[in-house]
Amino acid sequence: MIEVKNLTKSLPNGRMLLDGISFKVKKGEFVGILGPSGAGKTLTLRCLNGLLKPDKGEVIIQDENGKGHDICKINKRELRRVRQRIGVIFQGYHLVKRLSALENVMIGRLGQISTARSLFYGFTDGEAAEALLALEKVKIGHLAEIKTGNLSGGEMQRVAIARAIFQLPTLLIADEPISNLDPSNAKIIMKMIKPLSATMPVVGVFHQPEMTAKYCTRVIAIKDGKVIYDGDPKLSNDMLVEIYGEELSLIEQQEHAVPAMLIN
Ligand SMILES: Nc1ncnc2c1ncn2[C@@H]1O[C@H](COP(=O)(O)OP(=O)(O)OP(=O)(O)O)[C@@H](O)[C@H]1O
Ligand SMILES: [Mg+2]
């Protein structure tokens, strides 16, 4: 379980970036965060994995033993330990392109093995076999030896998911994991992420309400640093306009304008 309470972050000039964000995500839930550009979605995720310290608020994460930690308050050593169990999937993959798919997956657990072993990428045969299983889970076991730099975007994103799986996370967060992908690969990736929520809470930021409606169990909308919706993943048109405001109305106006132009 992860619980976020009253996250607040402002700039020195007083501009509120996060304005009292609160929500809870349990194991079994795949929560999609929607919101216009600049709303505070990525900042919220950065607070979730301890990369950004809010001015106020709490982020309580349950570790593998079920113990809750407020990652805004724990010391650096404890934070490092909790973060080793937070799987992160980004839009830009964040893979080491010169290493093979299998090696990239194993990197997911680097923080959990001894310094001496990690210096030499000293993974055991058992760990390598487990990493291969993670690649097989996302249907690219046959690409294990290929340098990730040579893989397609969809394949790279699967390596990133396999890396997160291999990390044995207690929480999975994803920032725009499907934004670089074509519709077919985007669906495949959503289908692969969804079942991971059976063993841990999954929180992802998306720009595709039709995808979150289909694959997420719940949707949270953030606008101007505030949660303005938290509920059913299928959003009404009114709610979509409230979330995306002018942007969406403009798009809709353009769509209406096209047939008129064609007639003329
Ligand atoms: N270090 C910083 N200093 C000043 N402003 C910042 C800083 N980091 C983020 N911001 C601002 O905070 C706001 C929220 O940023 P955030 O990255 O969370 O947006 P987002 O909702 O993820 O948008 P997008 O959908 O475009 O990725 C933005 O207006 C951004 O410019
Ligand atoms: Mg963002």
Tab-separated table of C-alpha atoms and ligand atoms in Angstrom:
chain	number	residue	atom	x	y	z
A	1	MET	CA	0.000	0.000	0.000
A	2	ILE	CA	1.107	3.550	-0.643
A	3	GLU	CA	-0.544	6.517	1.000
A	4	VAL	CA	0.121	10.103	0.018
A	5	LYS	CA	-1.089	12.774	2.456
A	6	ASN	CA	-1.297	16.471	1.745
A	7	LEU	CA	1.787	16.765	-0.502
A	8	THR	CA	2.682	20.413	-0.831
A	9	LYS	CA	5.505	21.993	-2.805
A	10	SER	CA	5.938	25.620	-3.773
A	11	LEU	CA	8.600	27.684	-5.520
A	12	PRO	CA	10.483	30.454	-3.676
A	13	ASN	CA	8.307	32.972	-5.558
A	14	GLY	CA	5.233	31.446	-3.902
A	15	ARG	CA	3.890	29.528	-6.925
A	16	MET	CA	2.269	26.308	-5.711
A	17	LEU	CA	3.427	23.305	-7.722
A	18	LEU	CA	1.739	20.695	-5.498
A	19	ASP	CA	-1.175	21.933	-3.450
A	20	GLY	CA	-2.253	19.291	-0.940
A	21	ILE	CA	-2.195	16.090	-3.015
A	22	SER	CA	-3.664	13.087	-1.161
A	23	PHE	CA	-4.529	9.559	-2.318
A	24	LYS	CA	-4.098	5.936	-1.374
A	25	VAL	CA	-3.272	3.013	-3.688
A	26	LYS	CA	-3.576	-0.579	-2.531
A	27	LYS	CA	-2.230	-3.843	-3.846
A	28	GLY	CA	-4.588	-4.962	-6.615
A	29	GLU	CA	-5.049	-1.432	-7.960
A	30	PHE	CA	-3.639	-0.010	-11.189
A	31	VAL	CA	-4.169	3.730	-10.846
A	32	GLY	CA	-3.782	6.039	-13.819
A	33	ILE	CA	-2.918	9.682	-13.178
A	34	LEU	CA	-4.181	12.084	-15.834
A	35	GLY	CA	-3.838	15.828	-16.146
A	36	PRO	CA	-2.746	18.601	-18.477
A	37	SER	CA	0.903	19.380	-19.105
A	38	GLY	CA	2.524	21.093	-16.128
A	39	ALA	CA	-0.186	19.910	-13.706
A	40	GLY	CA	2.284	18.321	-11.270
A	41	LYS	CA	2.023	14.648	-12.294
A	42	THR	CA	5.759	13.966	-12.616
A	43	LEU	CA	6.490	15.984	-9.464
A	44	THR	CA	3.985	13.792	-7.597
A	45	LEU	CA	5.674	10.611	-8.866
A	46	ARG	CA	9.076	12.024	-7.873
A	47	CYS	CA	7.747	12.462	-4.328
A	48	LEU	CA	6.452	8.874	-4.413
A	49	ASN	CA	9.928	7.420	-4.881
A	50	GLY	CA	11.755	9.907	-2.677
A	51	LEU	CA	13.503	11.794	-5.483
A	52	LEU	CA	11.787	15.030	-4.456
A	53	LYS	CA	11.149	16.147	-0.910
A	54	PRO	CA	7.852	17.999	-0.535
A	55	ASP	CA	7.654	21.099	1.706
A	56	LYS	CA	4.863	19.389	3.628
A	57	GLY	CA	3.091	16.052	3.549
A	58	GLU	CA	3.708	12.354	3.940
A	59	VAL	CA	4.396	9.432	1.599
A	60	ILE	CA	3.878	6.173	3.476
A	61	ILE	CA	5.141	3.079	1.658
A	62	GLN	CA	4.804	-0.460	2.961
A	63	ASP	CA	8.023	-2.467	2.605
A	64	GLU	CA	8.271	-6.173	1.752
A	65	ASN	CA	7.536	-7.024	5.406
A	66	GLY	CA	4.400	-4.892	5.491
A	67	LYS	CA	6.037	-2.164	7.609
A	68	GLY	CA	5.113	1.418	6.695
A	69	HIS	CA	7.801	4.067	6.115
A	70	ASP	CA	7.281	7.786	5.571
A	71	ILE	CA	9.882	8.285	2.875
A	72	CYS	CA	9.829	12.058	3.404
A	73	LYS	CA	11.197	11.542	6.919
A	74	ILE	CA	13.447	8.451	6.919
A	75	ASN	CA	17.236	8.787	6.796
A	76	LYS	CA	19.258	8.366	3.596
A	77	ARG	CA	20.251	4.774	4.302
A	78	GLU	CA	16.670	3.662	4.935
A	79	LEU	CA	15.469	5.637	1.929
A	80	ARG	CA	18.002	3.812	-0.246
A	81	ARG	CA	16.698	0.471	1.038
A	82	VAL	CA	13.052	1.365	0.402
A	83	ARG	CA	13.869	2.745	-3.060
A	84	GLN	CA	15.545	-0.521	-4.055
A	85	ARG	CA	12.064	-2.020	-3.916
A	86	ILE	CA	10.328	0.654	-5.977
A	87	GLY	CA	10.132	-0.339	-9.627
A	88	VAL	CA	10.214	2.624	-11.992
A	89	ILE	CA	9.334	2.670	-15.688
A	90	PHE	CA	9.915	5.887	-17.650
A	91	GLN	CA	8.887	7.167	-21.029
A	92	GLY	CA	12.509	7.283	-22.206
A	93	TYR	CA	13.303	3.700	-21.083
A	94	HIS	CA	16.466	4.670	-19.086
A	95	LEU	CA	18.347	1.599	-20.261
A	96	VAL	CA	22.087	1.196	-20.852
A	97	LYS	CA	22.147	0.881	-24.629
A	98	ARG	CA	25.577	-0.817	-24.889
A	99	LEU	CA	24.525	-3.627	-22.532
A	100	SER	CA	22.372	-6.615	-23.501
A	101	ALA	CA	18.695	-6.875	-22.594
A	102	LEU	CA	19.579	-9.482	-19.937
A	103	GLU	CA	22.264	-7.265	-18.370
A	104	ASN	CA	19.846	-4.345	-18.271
A	105	VAL	CA	17.326	-6.481	-16.413
A	106	MET	CA	19.967	-7.536	-13.878
A	107	ILE	CA	20.837	-3.896	-13.224
A	108	GLY	CA	17.405	-3.699	-11.569
A	109	ARG	CA	18.798	-5.533	-8.578
A	110	LEU	CA	22.247	-3.905	-8.411
A	111	GLY	CA	21.340	-1.907	-5.323
A	112	GLN	CA	20.352	-5.084	-3.475
A	113	ILE	CA	23.638	-7.022	-3.790
A	114	SER	CA	26.952	-6.347	-2.033
A	115	THR	CA	29.172	-3.509	-3.302
A	116	ALA	CA	31.969	-5.951	-4.224
A	117	ARG	CA	29.603	-8.080	-6.296
A	118	SER	CA	27.923	-5.074	-7.890
A	119	LEU	CA	31.301	-3.566	-8.909
A	120	PHE	CA	31.878	-6.552	-11.185
A	121	TYR	CA	28.230	-7.089	-12.092
A	122	GLY	CA	28.755	-10.289	-10.084
A	123	PHE	CA	25.392	-11.939	-10.487
A	124	THR	CA	24.985	-15.643	-9.784
A	125	ASP	CA	23.758	-18.129	-12.396
A	126	GLY	CA	20.515	-18.364	-10.410
A	127	GLU	CA	20.014	-14.600	-10.692
A	128	ALA	CA	20.775	-14.684	-14.435
A	129	ALA	CA	18.174	-17.448	-14.870
A	130	GLU	CA	15.660	-15.374	-12.918
A	131	ALA	CA	16.403	-12.315	-15.079
A	132	LEU	CA	15.794	-14.437	-18.178
A	133	LEU	CA	12.459	-15.524	-16.707
A	134	ALA	CA	11.523	-11.845	-16.311
A	135	LEU	CA	12.320	-11.271	-20.007
A	136	GLU	CA	10.274	-14.345	-20.931
A	137	LYS	CA	7.381	-12.966	-18.903
A	138	VAL	CA	7.296	-9.952	-21.235
A	139	LYS	CA	7.749	-12.258	-24.267
A	140	ILE	CA	11.259	-11.230	-25.294
A	141	GLY	CA	13.371	-14.047	-23.835
A	142	HIS	CA	14.770	-14.612	-27.331
A	143	LEU	CA	16.269	-11.077	-27.315
A	144	ALA	CA	18.207	-11.562	-24.047
A	145	GLU	CA	21.653	-11.323	-25.662
A	146	ILE	CA	20.888	-8.386	-27.979
A	147	LYS	CA	22.279	-4.945	-27.110
A	148	THR	CA	19.307	-2.823	-26.052
A	149	GLY	CA	20.471	-0.010	-28.361
A	150	ASN	CA	19.423	-2.235	-31.278
A	151	LEU	CA	15.918	-2.949	-29.974
A	152	SER	CA	12.696	-1.204	-31.039
A	153	GLY	CA	10.902	1.213	-28.692
A	154	GLY	CA	8.280	-1.388	-27.760
A	155	GLU	CA	10.968	-3.990	-27.043
A	156	MET	CA	12.973	-1.506	-24.947
A	157	GLN	CA	9.908	-0.727	-22.866
A	158	ARG	CA	9.452	-4.477	-22.277
A	159	VAL	CA	13.083	-4.683	-21.073
A	160	ALA	CA	12.280	-1.836	-18.667
A	161	ILE	CA	9.255	-3.771	-17.358
A	162	ALA	CA	11.333	-6.953	-17.002
A	163	ARG	CA	13.947	-4.947	-15.075
A	164	ALA	CA	11.240	-3.671	-12.716
A	165	ILE	CA	9.841	-7.227	-12.261
A	166	PHE	CA	13.331	-8.579	-11.481
A	167	GLN	CA	13.707	-5.924	-8.794
A	168	LEU	CA	10.934	-7.678	-6.788
A	169	PRO	CA	9.279	-4.338	-6.087
A	170	THR	CA	6.690	-3.544	-3.441
A	171	LEU	CA	5.472	-0.587	-5.542
A	172	LEU	CA	5.581	0.134	-9.265
A	173	ILE	CA	5.477	3.643	-10.686
A	174	ALA	CA	5.499	4.563	-14.351
A	175	ASP	CA	5.780	8.007	-15.944
A	176	GLU	CA	4.237	8.069	-19.430
A	177	PRO	CA	5.307	4.478	-20.201
A	178	ILE	CA	3.380	4.373	-23.483
A	179	SER	CA	3.868	7.888	-24.810
A	180	ASN	CA	6.579	6.900	-27.314
A	181	LEU	CA	4.768	3.837	-28.612
A	182	ASP	CA	2.402	3.144	-31.497
A	183	PRO	CA	-1.186	2.169	-30.499
A	184	SER	CA	-0.562	-1.553	-30.813
A	185	ASN	CA	2.589	-1.561	-28.663
A	186	ALA	CA	0.918	0.818	-26.209
A	187	LYS	CA	-1.858	-1.766	-25.685
A	188	ILE	CA	0.664	-4.589	-25.262
A	189	ILE	CA	2.542	-2.616	-22.607
A	190	MET	CA	-0.702	-1.740	-20.743
A	191	LYS	CA	-1.664	-5.432	-20.805
A	192	MET	CA	1.735	-6.318	-19.352
A	193	ILE	CA	1.670	-3.679	-16.617
A	194	LYS	CA	-1.900	-4.374	-15.426
A	195	PRO	CA	-1.363	-7.890	-13.973
A	196	LEU	CA	1.643	-6.663	-11.975
A	197	SER	CA	-0.868	-4.895	-9.724
A	198	ALA	CA	-1.881	-8.321	-8.352
A	199	THR	CA	1.212	-8.241	-6.128
A	200	MET	CA	1.835	-4.509	-5.620
A	201	PRO	CA	0.179	-1.103	-6.053
A	202	VAL	CA	0.812	0.276	-9.550
A	203	VAL	CA	0.654	4.019	-10.274
A	204	GLY	CA	1.193	5.382	-13.770
A	205	VAL	CA	0.985	8.793	-15.429
A	206	PHE	CA	-0.749	8.796	-18.802
A	207	HIS	CA	-1.923	11.205	-21.472
A	208	GLN	CA	-4.406	8.734	-22.960
A	209	PRO	CA	-7.783	8.731	-21.117
A	210	GLU	CA	-9.051	6.004	-23.468
A	211	MET	CA	-6.219	3.711	-22.323
A	212	THR	CA	-6.662	4.417	-18.605
A	213	ALA	CA	-10.425	3.830	-19.027
A	214	LYS	CA	-9.699	0.418	-20.491
A	215	TYR	CA	-6.824	-0.850	-18.349
A	216	CYS	CA	-6.754	1.051	-15.038
A	217	THR	CA	-8.868	0.177	-12.024
A	218	ARG	CA	-9.076	3.846	-10.985
A	219	VAL	CA	-8.169	7.265	-12.346
A	220	ILE	CA	-6.864	10.292	-10.474
A	221	ALA	CA	-6.822	13.646	-12.252
A	222	ILE	CA	-4.379	16.337	-11.191
A	223	LYS	CA	-4.703	19.956	-12.273
A	224	ASP	CA	-2.782	22.974	-10.956
A	225	GLY	CA	-1.169	20.757	-8.328
A	226	LYS	CA	-4.502	19.552	-6.919
A	227	VAL	CA	-6.443	16.292	-7.165
A	228	ILE	CA	-9.645	17.264	-8.978
A	229	TYR	CA	-10.972	13.739	-9.571
A	230	ASP	CA	-10.436	10.328	-7.986
A	231	GLY	CA	-12.696	7.477	-9.021
A	232	ASP	CA	-14.104	5.414	-11.872
A	233	PRO	CA	-11.558	5.100	-14.719
A	234	LYS	CA	-14.260	5.873	-17.284
A	235	LEU	CA	-14.541	9.654	-17.352
A	236	SER	CA	-17.498	11.661	-18.600
A	237	ASN	CA	-16.978	14.199	-21.372
A	238	ASP	CA	-17.629	17.001	-18.894
A	239	MET	CA	-14.900	15.688	-16.637
A	240	LEU	CA	-12.485	15.415	-19.585
A	241	VAL	CA	-13.183	19.040	-20.451
A	242	GLU	CA	-12.686	20.004	-16.814
A	243	ILE	CA	-9.332	18.212	-16.752
A	244	TYR	CA	-7.954	19.320	-20.101
A	245	GLY	CA	-9.943	22.566	-20.284
A	246	GLU	CA	-9.192	24.849	-23.178
A	247	GLU	CA	-6.793	22.342	-24.776
A	248	LEU	CA	-9.582	19.802	-25.271
A	249	SER	CA	-12.212	22.335	-26.313
A	250	LEU	CA	-9.815	23.682	-28.937
A	251	ILE	CA	-9.177	20.217	-30.324
A	252	GLU	CA	-12.916	19.531	-30.452
A	253	GLN	CA	-13.545	22.818	-32.220
A	254	GLN	CA	-10.893	21.922	-34.808
A	255	GLU	CA	-12.483	18.510	-35.316
A	256	HIS	CA	-15.835	20.170	-35.955
A	257	ALA	CA	-14.165	22.657	-38.284
A	258	VAL	CA	-12.694	20.015	-40.604
A	259	PRO	CA	-15.904	18.783	-42.249
A	260	ALA	CA	-17.050	22.381	-42.748
A	261	MET	CA	-13.810	23.206	-44.519
A	262	LEU	CA	-14.140	20.117	-46.715
A	263	ILE	CA	-17.667	21.074	-47.737
A	264	ASN	CA	-16.463	24.499	-48.788
B	1	LIG	N1	12.749	22.555	-10.271
B	1	LIG	C1	11.703	23.264	-10.703
B	1	LIG	N2	11.719	24.603	-10.652
B	1	LIG	C2	10.685	25.325	-11.086
B	1	LIG	N3	9.550	24.808	-11.585
B	1	LIG	C3	9.480	23.469	-11.669
B	1	LIG	C4	10.542	22.630	-11.233
B	1	LIG	N4	10.188	21.361	-11.448
B	1	LIG	C5	8.949	21.409	-11.998
B	1	LIG	N5	8.524	22.658	-12.130
B	1	LIG	C6	7.221	23.104	-12.654
B	1	LIG	O1	6.211	22.388	-11.978
B	1	LIG	C7	5.099	22.177	-12.830
B	1	LIG	C8	4.694	20.730	-12.784
B	1	LIG	O2	5.685	19.951	-13.424
B	1	LIG	P1	5.497	18.407	-13.754
B	1	LIG	O3	6.786	17.939	-14.365
B	1	LIG	O4	5.029	17.685	-12.564
B	1	LIG	O5	4.357	18.450	-14.860
B	1	LIG	P2	3.556	17.236	-15.499
B	1	LIG	O6	2.168	17.268	-14.974
B	1	LIG	O7	4.318	15.982	-15.353
B	1	LIG	O8	3.492	17.698	-17.048
B	1	LIG	P3	3.751	16.859	-18.408
B	1	LIG	O9	2.456	16.186	-18.722
B	1	LIG	O10	4.065	17.928	-19.408
B	1	LIG	O11	4.894	15.927	-18.169
B	1	LIG	C9	5.525	22.655	-14.205
B	1	LIG	O12	4.941	23.905	-14.460
B	1	LIG	C10	7.029	22.757	-14.104
B	1	LIG	O13	7.529	23.752	-14.951
B	2	MG	MG	5.468	14.796	-16.612
